[in-house]
């Protein structure tokens, strides 16, 4: 079905590949903002590190940080954009190599550091079993019913499922129409999962988060091909669905103080989602192309390790020093320490390990292609060319048998 939709169809915009564009540095900055918002949510809206009411400790900051979890939704929106962009004109093997080399090196380092910290100081979390740690190294623990070593890892399994689904498009070749069809099919599957339920369909369709990934793909189509009706239609529908699903996310949240349920207002969460969609739309239309501040690239590089490292390690630090350091000083000091740790992990661990993983993966893909090729013809038999035998002379003119 995917292959039947040709990129030369009259329905699609006949746009050539775009000229080389500047790096989307603002996108890196937005990623860091999303990560920092998640950090503040865990540090000042949760009581895990304080053993008391965080709202009373941070009466002003808590009003905003209690919505910091929306950084995850922003991550998913950016992810749809970036994955579609990075997969264009790539083979399936290249796509797999790039995703593994991008996701796993920092993740493995973060697991080692988190397990070390919570094993020595099991104040806010502890290691249940080393089998759980080993399973976590695969990033598949959510699908296997195994507890995450660090609480933030739950989002990575959702990302992995998105990559697996989009790999179908990559396998056929990423085109405008295949992206549109993918967005349409995923939207239908998400609606069916919402209405009909079913664990398997809900697990793969991810109705709470699919609108963000789908909107990100549509935004990249706008960025690449221009503001046409089809991607804007997908974007608009995804925005409406995101506004609906975020209300369900709010309904699931509880920020406990004394084992009581403390609901939060829905409209600020919807407002944040609207601002994120508007910002990404402006970015897709090229509004921020001139912003090329170099520090934004560094900020983008720190985002992933900061997200992976901040929760268990940071909460352990907060818990250990909460009685000796003023709360605001401790929170901002811990954030700076986590940024420094993220930079060290990126420069000293993630980058060299990513190069190694990429080299190993590319060699593995080369072996896979080589051993999957058609076998050469067998040479165990010597082929002898046929010998031409003399043909009998036909009876007729010139024959010695003529009467």
CSV table of C-alpha atoms in Angstrom, one decimal:
chain,number,residue,atom,x,y,z
A,1,UNK,CA,0.0,0.0,0.0
A,2,UNK,CA,2.8,2.4,0.9
A,3,UNK,CA,4.6,1.6,-2.3
A,4,UNK,CA,1.5,2.2,-4.4
A,5,UNK,CA,1.5,5.9,-3.5
A,6,UNK,CA,4.1,7.3,-5.9
A,7,UNK,CA,6.0,10.5,-5.2
A,8,UNK,CA,5.1,11.6,-8.8
A,9,UNK,CA,1.4,11.5,-8.2
A,10,UNK,CA,-0.5,14.6,-9.3
A,11,UNK,CA,-1.9,15.1,-5.8
A,12,UNK,CA,1.5,15.8,-4.1
A,13,UNK,CA,3.4,19.1,-4.3
A,14,UNK,CA,6.0,18.7,-7.0
A,15,UNK,CA,8.6,20.4,-4.9
A,16,UNK,CA,12.3,19.6,-5.5
A,17,UNK,CA,14.5,18.9,-2.5
A,18,UNK,CA,15.1,22.1,-0.7
A,19,UNK,CA,18.4,24.0,-0.8
A,20,UNK,CA,20.7,23.5,2.1
A,21,UNK,CA,19.3,25.4,5.0
A,22,UNK,CA,21.0,26.7,8.2
A,23,UNK,CA,21.1,24.5,11.3
A,24,UNK,CA,18.0,24.9,13.4
A,25,UNK,CA,19.8,26.2,16.4
A,26,UNK,CA,16.6,27.4,18.0
A,27,UNK,CA,15.4,23.8,18.1
A,28,UNK,CA,18.4,22.9,20.2
A,29,UNK,CA,17.5,25.7,22.6
A,30,UNK,CA,13.9,24.5,22.8
A,31,UNK,CA,15.1,21.0,23.7
A,32,UNK,CA,17.1,22.3,26.6
A,33,UNK,CA,14.2,24.4,27.8
A,34,UNK,CA,12.0,21.3,27.8
A,35,UNK,CA,14.6,19.3,29.7
A,36,UNK,CA,15.1,22.0,32.3
A,37,UNK,CA,11.3,22.2,32.8
A,38,UNK,CA,11.3,18.5,33.6
A,39,UNK,CA,14.1,19.0,36.0
A,40,UNK,CA,12.3,21.7,37.9
A,41,UNK,CA,9.2,19.6,38.0
A,42,UNK,CA,11.1,16.8,39.8
A,43,UNK,CA,13.0,19.1,42.1
A,44,UNK,CA,10.3,21.6,43.2
A,45,UNK,CA,6.9,20.0,42.4
A,46,UNK,CA,7.6,16.6,43.9
A,47,UNK,CA,8.2,15.8,47.5
A,48,UNK,CA,10.5,12.8,46.8
A,49,UNK,CA,13.7,14.6,47.9
A,50,UNK,CA,12.3,16.8,50.7
A,51,UNK,CA,10.1,14.6,52.9
A,52,UNK,CA,7.8,17.6,53.2
A,53,UNK,CA,5.4,19.8,51.3
A,54,UNK,CA,7.3,21.0,48.2
A,55,UNK,CA,4.5,23.6,47.6
A,56,UNK,CA,5.3,25.2,50.9
A,57,UNK,CA,9.0,25.2,50.2
A,58,UNK,CA,8.6,26.8,46.8
A,59,UNK,CA,5.4,28.7,46.9
A,60,UNK,CA,6.1,30.8,43.8
A,61,UNK,CA,8.2,28.4,41.7
A,62,UNK,CA,5.8,25.5,42.4
A,63,UNK,CA,3.0,27.3,40.4
A,64,UNK,CA,5.0,26.9,37.3
A,65,UNK,CA,7.1,23.8,37.9
A,66,UNK,CA,4.0,21.6,38.6
A,67,UNK,CA,3.5,21.8,34.8
A,68,UNK,CA,7.1,21.0,34.0
A,69,UNK,CA,6.2,17.5,33.0
A,70,UNK,CA,4.9,19.0,29.7
A,71,UNK,CA,8.6,19.1,28.6
A,72,UNK,CA,8.0,15.5,27.7
A,73,UNK,CA,5.2,16.4,25.3
A,74,UNK,CA,7.5,19.0,23.8
A,75,UNK,CA,10.2,16.4,23.4
A,76,UNK,CA,7.8,14.2,21.5
A,77,UNK,CA,6.8,17.1,19.2
A,78,UNK,CA,10.5,17.8,18.4
A,79,UNK,CA,11.2,14.1,18.0
A,80,UNK,CA,8.6,13.7,15.2
A,81,UNK,CA,10.2,16.7,13.4
A,82,UNK,CA,13.8,15.6,13.8
A,83,UNK,CA,13.3,11.9,13.0
A,84,UNK,CA,11.5,12.7,9.8
A,85,UNK,CA,14.3,15.1,8.9
A,86,UNK,CA,17.1,12.7,9.7
A,87,UNK,CA,15.6,9.7,8.0
A,88,UNK,CA,15.1,11.5,4.6
A,89,UNK,CA,17.1,9.8,1.9
A,90,UNK,CA,18.5,7.2,4.3
A,91,UNK,CA,18.3,3.5,3.9
A,92,UNK,CA,16.8,1.4,6.7
A,93,UNK,CA,20.2,0.2,7.8
A,94,UNK,CA,21.5,3.7,8.1
A,95,UNK,CA,18.4,4.7,10.0
A,96,UNK,CA,18.9,1.9,12.5
A,97,UNK,CA,22.6,2.7,12.9
A,98,UNK,CA,22.0,6.4,13.5
A,99,UNK,CA,19.2,5.7,16.1
A,100,UNK,CA,21.2,3.1,18.1
A,101,UNK,CA,24.3,5.3,18.1
A,102,UNK,CA,22.2,8.3,19.2
A,103,UNK,CA,20.2,6.7,22.0
A,104,UNK,CA,22.2,4.0,23.7
A,105,UNK,CA,25.7,5.4,24.6
A,106,UNK,CA,24.5,8.2,26.9
A,107,UNK,CA,21.8,5.9,28.2
A,108,UNK,CA,24.3,3.2,29.2
A,109,UNK,CA,26.5,5.7,30.9
A,110,UNK,CA,23.6,7.2,32.8
A,111,UNK,CA,22.5,3.8,34.0
A,112,UNK,CA,25.9,3.0,35.4
A,113,UNK,CA,26.1,6.4,37.1
A,114,UNK,CA,22.6,6.2,38.5
A,115,UNK,CA,23.0,2.6,39.8
A,116,UNK,CA,26.3,3.5,41.4
A,117,UNK,CA,24.7,6.5,43.2
A,118,UNK,CA,21.6,4.8,44.4
A,119,UNK,CA,23.5,1.7,45.5
A,120,UNK,CA,25.8,3.8,47.7
A,121,UNK,CA,23.0,6.2,48.9
A,122,UNK,CA,19.6,4.4,48.6
A,123,UNK,CA,17.7,7.4,50.0
A,124,UNK,CA,15.2,8.1,47.3
A,125,UNK,CA,15.5,5.0,45.2
A,126,UNK,CA,17.1,1.6,45.4
A,127,UNK,CA,18.1,-1.2,43.1
A,128,UNK,CA,15.7,-4.1,43.4
A,129,UNK,CA,17.8,-6.7,41.5
A,130,UNK,CA,20.8,-6.7,39.2
A,131,UNK,CA,18.6,-8.6,36.7
A,132,UNK,CA,16.4,-5.5,36.5
A,133,UNK,CA,19.6,-3.4,35.8
A,134,UNK,CA,20.6,-5.8,33.0
A,135,UNK,CA,17.2,-5.6,31.4
A,136,UNK,CA,17.3,-1.8,31.6
A,137,UNK,CA,20.4,-1.8,29.5
A,138,UNK,CA,18.2,-3.0,26.6
A,139,UNK,CA,15.8,-0.1,26.9
A,140,UNK,CA,13.0,-2.6,26.6
A,141,UNK,CA,12.1,-2.9,30.3
A,142,UNK,CA,8.7,-1.1,29.9
A,143,UNK,CA,7.6,-3.7,27.4
A,144,UNK,CA,8.8,-6.6,29.6
A,145,UNK,CA,7.2,-5.3,32.8
A,146,UNK,CA,10.5,-4.6,34.5
A,147,UNK,CA,10.9,-1.6,36.8
A,148,UNK,CA,12.9,1.4,35.4
A,149,UNK,CA,16.2,2.0,37.1
A,150,UNK,CA,15.5,5.7,36.8
A,151,UNK,CA,12.0,7.1,36.7
A,152,UNK,CA,12.5,9.2,33.5
A,153,UNK,CA,13.3,6.1,31.4
A,154,UNK,CA,9.6,5.4,30.7
A,155,UNK,CA,9.6,7.9,27.8
A,156,UNK,CA,12.4,6.1,26.0
A,157,UNK,CA,10.3,3.1,25.3
A,158,UNK,CA,7.7,5.3,23.7
A,159,UNK,CA,10.4,6.8,21.5
A,160,UNK,CA,11.6,3.3,20.5
A,161,UNK,CA,8.1,2.4,19.4
A,162,UNK,CA,7.9,5.5,17.3
A,163,UNK,CA,11.2,4.6,15.6
A,164,UNK,CA,10.0,1.1,14.9
A,165,UNK,CA,6.8,2.3,13.4
A,166,UNK,CA,8.5,5.0,11.3
A,167,UNK,CA,11.1,2.4,10.2
A,168,UNK,CA,8.3,0.9,8.0
A,169,UNK,CA,8.3,4.2,6.0
A,170,UNK,CA,12.1,4.3,5.9
A,171,UNK,CA,12.1,0.7,4.6
A,172,UNK,CA,10.0,1.7,1.6
A,173,UNK,CA,11.8,5.1,1.2
A,174,UNK,CA,10.8,8.3,2.9
A,175,UNK,CA,8.6,10.4,0.6
A,176,UNK,CA,6.0,13.1,1.1
A,177,UNK,CA,3.1,10.8,0.4
A,178,UNK,CA,4.4,8.0,2.6
A,179,UNK,CA,4.8,10.4,5.5
A,180,UNK,CA,1.2,11.7,4.9
A,181,UNK,CA,-0.1,8.1,4.8
A,182,UNK,CA,1.8,7.2,7.9
A,183,UNK,CA,0.4,10.1,9.8
A,184,UNK,CA,-3.1,9.2,8.6
A,185,UNK,CA,-2.9,5.6,9.6
A,186,UNK,CA,-1.4,6.3,12.9
A,187,UNK,CA,-4.1,8.9,13.7
A,188,UNK,CA,-6.8,6.3,12.8
A,189,UNK,CA,-5.1,3.7,15.0
A,190,UNK,CA,-4.9,6.1,17.9
A,191,UNK,CA,-8.6,6.9,17.6
A,192,UNK,CA,-9.4,3.2,17.4
A,193,UNK,CA,-7.3,2.5,20.5
A,194,UNK,CA,-9.1,5.3,22.4
A,195,UNK,CA,-12.5,4.1,21.5
A,196,UNK,CA,-12.1,0.3,21.3
A,197,UNK,CA,-9.2,-0.2,23.8
A,198,UNK,CA,-7.2,-3.3,23.7
A,199,UNK,CA,-3.8,-3.5,25.4
A,200,UNK,CA,-1.9,-4.4,22.2
A,201,UNK,CA,-3.4,-1.6,20.1
A,202,UNK,CA,-3.0,1.0,22.9
A,203,UNK,CA,0.6,0.0,23.4
A,204,UNK,CA,1.6,0.6,19.8
A,205,UNK,CA,-0.8,3.4,18.9
A,206,UNK,CA,0.1,5.5,22.1
A,207,UNK,CA,-3.1,7.6,21.8
A,208,UNK,CA,-1.9,10.0,24.6
A,209,UNK,CA,1.3,10.9,22.8
A,210,UNK,CA,0.9,10.1,19.1
A,211,UNK,CA,-0.5,13.6,18.2
A,212,UNK,CA,2.9,15.1,19.1
A,213,UNK,CA,4.9,12.8,16.9
A,214,UNK,CA,2.5,13.1,14.0
A,215,UNK,CA,2.4,16.9,14.3
A,216,UNK,CA,6.2,16.9,14.3
A,217,UNK,CA,6.2,14.9,11.0
A,218,UNK,CA,3.7,17.4,9.5
A,219,UNK,CA,5.8,20.3,10.7
A,220,UNK,CA,8.9,18.9,8.9
A,221,UNK,CA,6.8,18.5,5.7
A,222,UNK,CA,5.9,22.2,6.0
A,223,UNK,CA,9.6,23.0,6.6
A,224,UNK,CA,10.8,21.0,3.6
A,225,UNK,CA,8.0,21.5,1.0
A,226,UNK,CA,6.4,24.7,2.1
A,227,UNK,CA,3.1,25.6,3.8
A,228,UNK,CA,0.6,23.5,1.8
A,229,UNK,CA,-2.8,22.4,2.8
A,230,UNK,CA,-2.2,18.7,3.6
A,231,UNK,CA,0.5,19.0,6.3
A,232,UNK,CA,-1.4,22.0,7.8
A,233,UNK,CA,-4.5,19.8,8.0
A,234,UNK,CA,-2.5,17.1,9.7
A,235,UNK,CA,-1.0,19.6,12.1
A,236,UNK,CA,-4.4,21.1,12.9
A,237,UNK,CA,-6.0,17.8,13.7
A,238,UNK,CA,-3.0,16.7,15.8
A,239,UNK,CA,-3.2,20.0,17.7
A,240,UNK,CA,-6.9,19.4,18.6
A,241,UNK,CA,-6.1,15.8,19.7
A,242,UNK,CA,-3.1,17.0,21.7
A,243,UNK,CA,-5.3,19.5,23.5
A,244,UNK,CA,-7.7,16.7,24.3
A,245,UNK,CA,-5.1,14.2,25.4
A,246,UNK,CA,-3.3,16.6,27.6
A,247,UNK,CA,-6.5,17.0,29.7
A,248,UNK,CA,-6.3,13.3,30.3
A,249,UNK,CA,-2.7,13.5,31.3
A,250,UNK,CA,-3.6,16.2,33.9
A,251,UNK,CA,-6.4,14.0,35.2
A,252,UNK,CA,-3.8,11.2,35.9
A,253,UNK,CA,-1.4,13.4,37.7
A,254,UNK,CA,-1.2,13.8,41.5
A,255,UNK,CA,1.4,15.9,43.2
A,256,UNK,CA,1.3,14.4,46.7
A,257,UNK,CA,2.1,16.4,49.8
A,258,UNK,CA,0.7,14.3,52.6
A,259,UNK,CA,-0.7,11.3,50.8
A,260,UNK,CA,-3.5,13.5,49.6
A,261,UNK,CA,-4.7,14.1,46.0
A,262,UNK,CA,-4.0,17.6,44.8
A,263,UNK,CA,-5.5,18.1,41.3
A,264,UNK,CA,-4.1,20.9,39.1
A,265,UNK,CA,-5.8,23.1,36.6
A,266,UNK,CA,-6.1,22.0,33.0
A,267,UNK,CA,-6.0,25.2,31.1
A,268,UNK,CA,-2.3,26.1,31.8
A,269,UNK,CA,-1.3,22.7,30.4
A,270,UNK,CA,-3.4,23.3,27.3
A,271,UNK,CA,-1.9,26.8,27.0
A,272,UNK,CA,1.7,25.4,27.1
A,273,UNK,CA,0.8,22.8,24.4
A,274,UNK,CA,-0.6,25.7,22.2
A,275,UNK,CA,2.5,27.8,22.7
A,276,UNK,CA,4.7,24.8,21.8
A,277,UNK,CA,2.7,24.1,18.6
A,278,UNK,CA,2.8,27.8,17.6
A,279,UNK,CA,6.6,28.0,18.3
A,280,UNK,CA,7.3,24.9,16.2
A,281,UNK,CA,5.0,26.2,13.4
A,282,UNK,CA,7.0,29.4,13.2
A,283,UNK,CA,10.2,27.4,13.2
A,284,UNK,CA,8.9,25.3,10.3
A,285,UNK,CA,8.1,28.4,8.4
A,286,UNK,CA,11.7,29.6,8.8
A,287,UNK,CA,11.0,32.4,11.3
A,288,UNK,CA,14.1,31.5,13.3
A,289,UNK,CA,16.6,30.6,10.6
A,290,UNK,CA,18.7,33.6,11.2
A,291,UNK,CA,19.3,32.7,14.9
A,292,UNK,CA,22.6,30.8,14.8
A,293,UNK,CA,24.0,31.3,18.3
A,294,UNK,CA,26.7,28.7,18.8
A,295,UNK,CA,25.9,28.1,22.4
A,296,UNK,CA,22.5,26.8,21.4
A,297,UNK,CA,24.2,23.8,19.7
A,298,UNK,CA,26.0,23.0,22.9
A,299,UNK,CA,22.7,23.4,24.8
A,300,UNK,CA,21.2,20.8,22.4
A,301,UNK,CA,24.0,18.4,23.0
A,302,UNK,CA,23.5,18.6,26.8
A,303,UNK,CA,19.8,17.9,26.7
A,304,UNK,CA,19.7,14.2,26.4
A,305,UNK,CA,22.3,13.4,29.1
A,306,UNK,CA,20.8,16.0,31.4
A,307,UNK,CA,17.4,14.4,31.0
A,308,UNK,CA,18.8,10.9,31.7
A,309,UNK,CA,20.9,11.9,34.7
A,310,UNK,CA,18.9,14.5,36.6
A,311,UNK,CA,16.3,12.5,38.5
A,312,UNK,CA,17.8,9.8,40.7
A,313,UNK,CA,21.2,11.4,41.0
A,314,UNK,CA,19.8,14.9,41.5
A,315,UNK,CA,17.1,13.8,44.0
A,316,UNK,CA,19.8,11.9,46.0
A,317,UNK,CA,21.8,15.1,46.2
A,318,UNK,CA,18.8,17.2,47.3
A,319,UNK,CA,17.8,14.6,49.9
A,320,UNK,CA,21.4,14.5,51.3
A,321,UNK,CA,21.8,18.3,51.6
A,322,UNK,CA,18.2,19.4,52.3
A,323,UNK,CA,18.9,20.2,56.0
A,324,UNK,CA,22.1,22.1,55.4
A,325,UNK,CA,21.5,24.3,52.3
A,326,UNK,CA,18.6,26.7,51.7
A,327,UNK,CA,16.1,25.1,49.3
A,328,UNK,CA,16.4,27.5,46.4
A,329,UNK,CA,20.2,27.6,46.5
A,330,UNK,CA,20.2,23.8,46.7
A,331,UNK,CA,17.9,23.4,43.7
A,332,UNK,CA,19.7,25.8,41.4
A,333,UNK,CA,23.1,24.5,42.6
A,334,UNK,CA,22.0,20.9,41.8
A,335,UNK,CA,20.8,22.0,38.4
A,336,UNK,CA,24.2,23.5,37.6
A,337,UNK,CA,25.9,20.4,38.8
A,338,UNK,CA,23.7,18.2,36.6
A,339,UNK,CA,24.5,20.4,33.6
A,340,UNK,CA,28.2,20.1,34.3
A,341,UNK,CA,27.8,16.3,34.7
A,342,UNK,CA,25.8,16.2,31.4
A,343,UNK,CA,28.6,18.1,29.6
A,344,UNK,CA,31.3,15.7,31.0
A,345,UNK,CA,29.2,12.7,30.0
A,346,UNK,CA,28.7,14.1,26.5
A,347,UNK,CA,32.3,15.0,25.9
A,348,UNK,CA,34.1,12.2,27.6
A,349,UNK,CA,31.7,9.3,27.3
A,350,UNK,CA,28.9,9.7,24.9
A,351,UNK,CA,30.8,11.0,21.9
A,352,UNK,CA,33.6,8.4,21.8
A,353,UNK,CA,31.2,5.6,22.7
A,354,UNK,CA,28.8,6.7,20.0
A,355,UNK,CA,31.6,6.6,17.4
A,356,UNK,CA,32.5,3.0,18.5
A,357,UNK,CA,28.8,1.9,18.5
A,358,UNK,CA,28.3,3.4,15.0
A,359,UNK,CA,31.4,1.7,13.7
A,360,UNK,CA,30.4,-1.7,15.1
A,361,UNK,CA,26.9,-1.3,13.8
A,362,UNK,CA,28.0,-0.3,10.3
A,363,UNK,CA,30.3,-3.4,10.2
A,364,UNK,CA,27.4,-5.5,11.3
A,365,UNK,CA,25.1,-4.1,8.6
A,366,UNK,CA,27.8,-4.7,6.0
A,367,UNK,CA,28.1,-8.3,7.2
A,368,UNK,CA,24.3,-8.6,7.0
A,369,UNK,CA,24.2,-7.4,3.5
A,370,UNK,CA,27.1,-9.5,2.4
A,371,UNK,CA,25.7,-12.7,3.8
A,372,UNK,CA,22.2,-12.0,2.6
A,373,UNK,CA,23.3,-11.6,-1.0
A,374,UNK,CA,22.4,-14.3,-3.5
A,375,UNK,CA,25.0,-17.2,-3.4
A,376,UNK,CA,27.3,-17.4,-6.4
A,377,UNK,CA,26.7,-20.2,-8.9
A,378,UNK,CA,28.2,-23.6,-8.0
A,379,UNK,CA,31.5,-24.5,-9.6
A,380,UNK,CA,31.8,-28.1,-8.4
A,381,UNK,CA,30.9,-29.4,-11.9
A,382,UNK,CA,33.0,-28.8,-15.0
A,383,UNK,CA,30.7,-27.7,-17.8
A,384,UNK,CA,31.6,-29.3,-21.1
A,385,UNK,CA,30.5,-27.4,-24.2
A,386,UNK,CA,28.3,-29.5,-26.5
A,387,UNK,CA,30.1,-31.1,-29.4
A,388,UNK,CA,28.6,-30.4,-32.8
A,389,UNK,CA,28.0,-33.7,-34.6
A,390,UNK,CA,28.0,-33.9,-38.4
A,391,UNK,CA,24.5,-33.8,-39.8
A,392,UNK,CA,23.4,-36.3,-42.6
A,393,UNK,CA,23.2,-34.7,-46.0
A,394,UNK,CA,19.6,-34.3,-47.0
A,395,UNK,CA,18.2,-36.3,-49.9
A,396,UNK,CA,17.7,-34.0,-52.9
A,397,UNK,CA,19.7,-32.2,-55.5
A,398,UNK,CA,23.3,-33.3,-55.6
A,399,UNK,CA,22.6,-36.5,-53.7
A,400,UNK,CA,24.1,-39.7,-55.0
A,401,UNK,CA,20.7,-41.4,-54.5
A,402,UNK,CA,18.9,-39.3,-57.1
A,403,UNK,CA,17.4,-41.6,-59.8
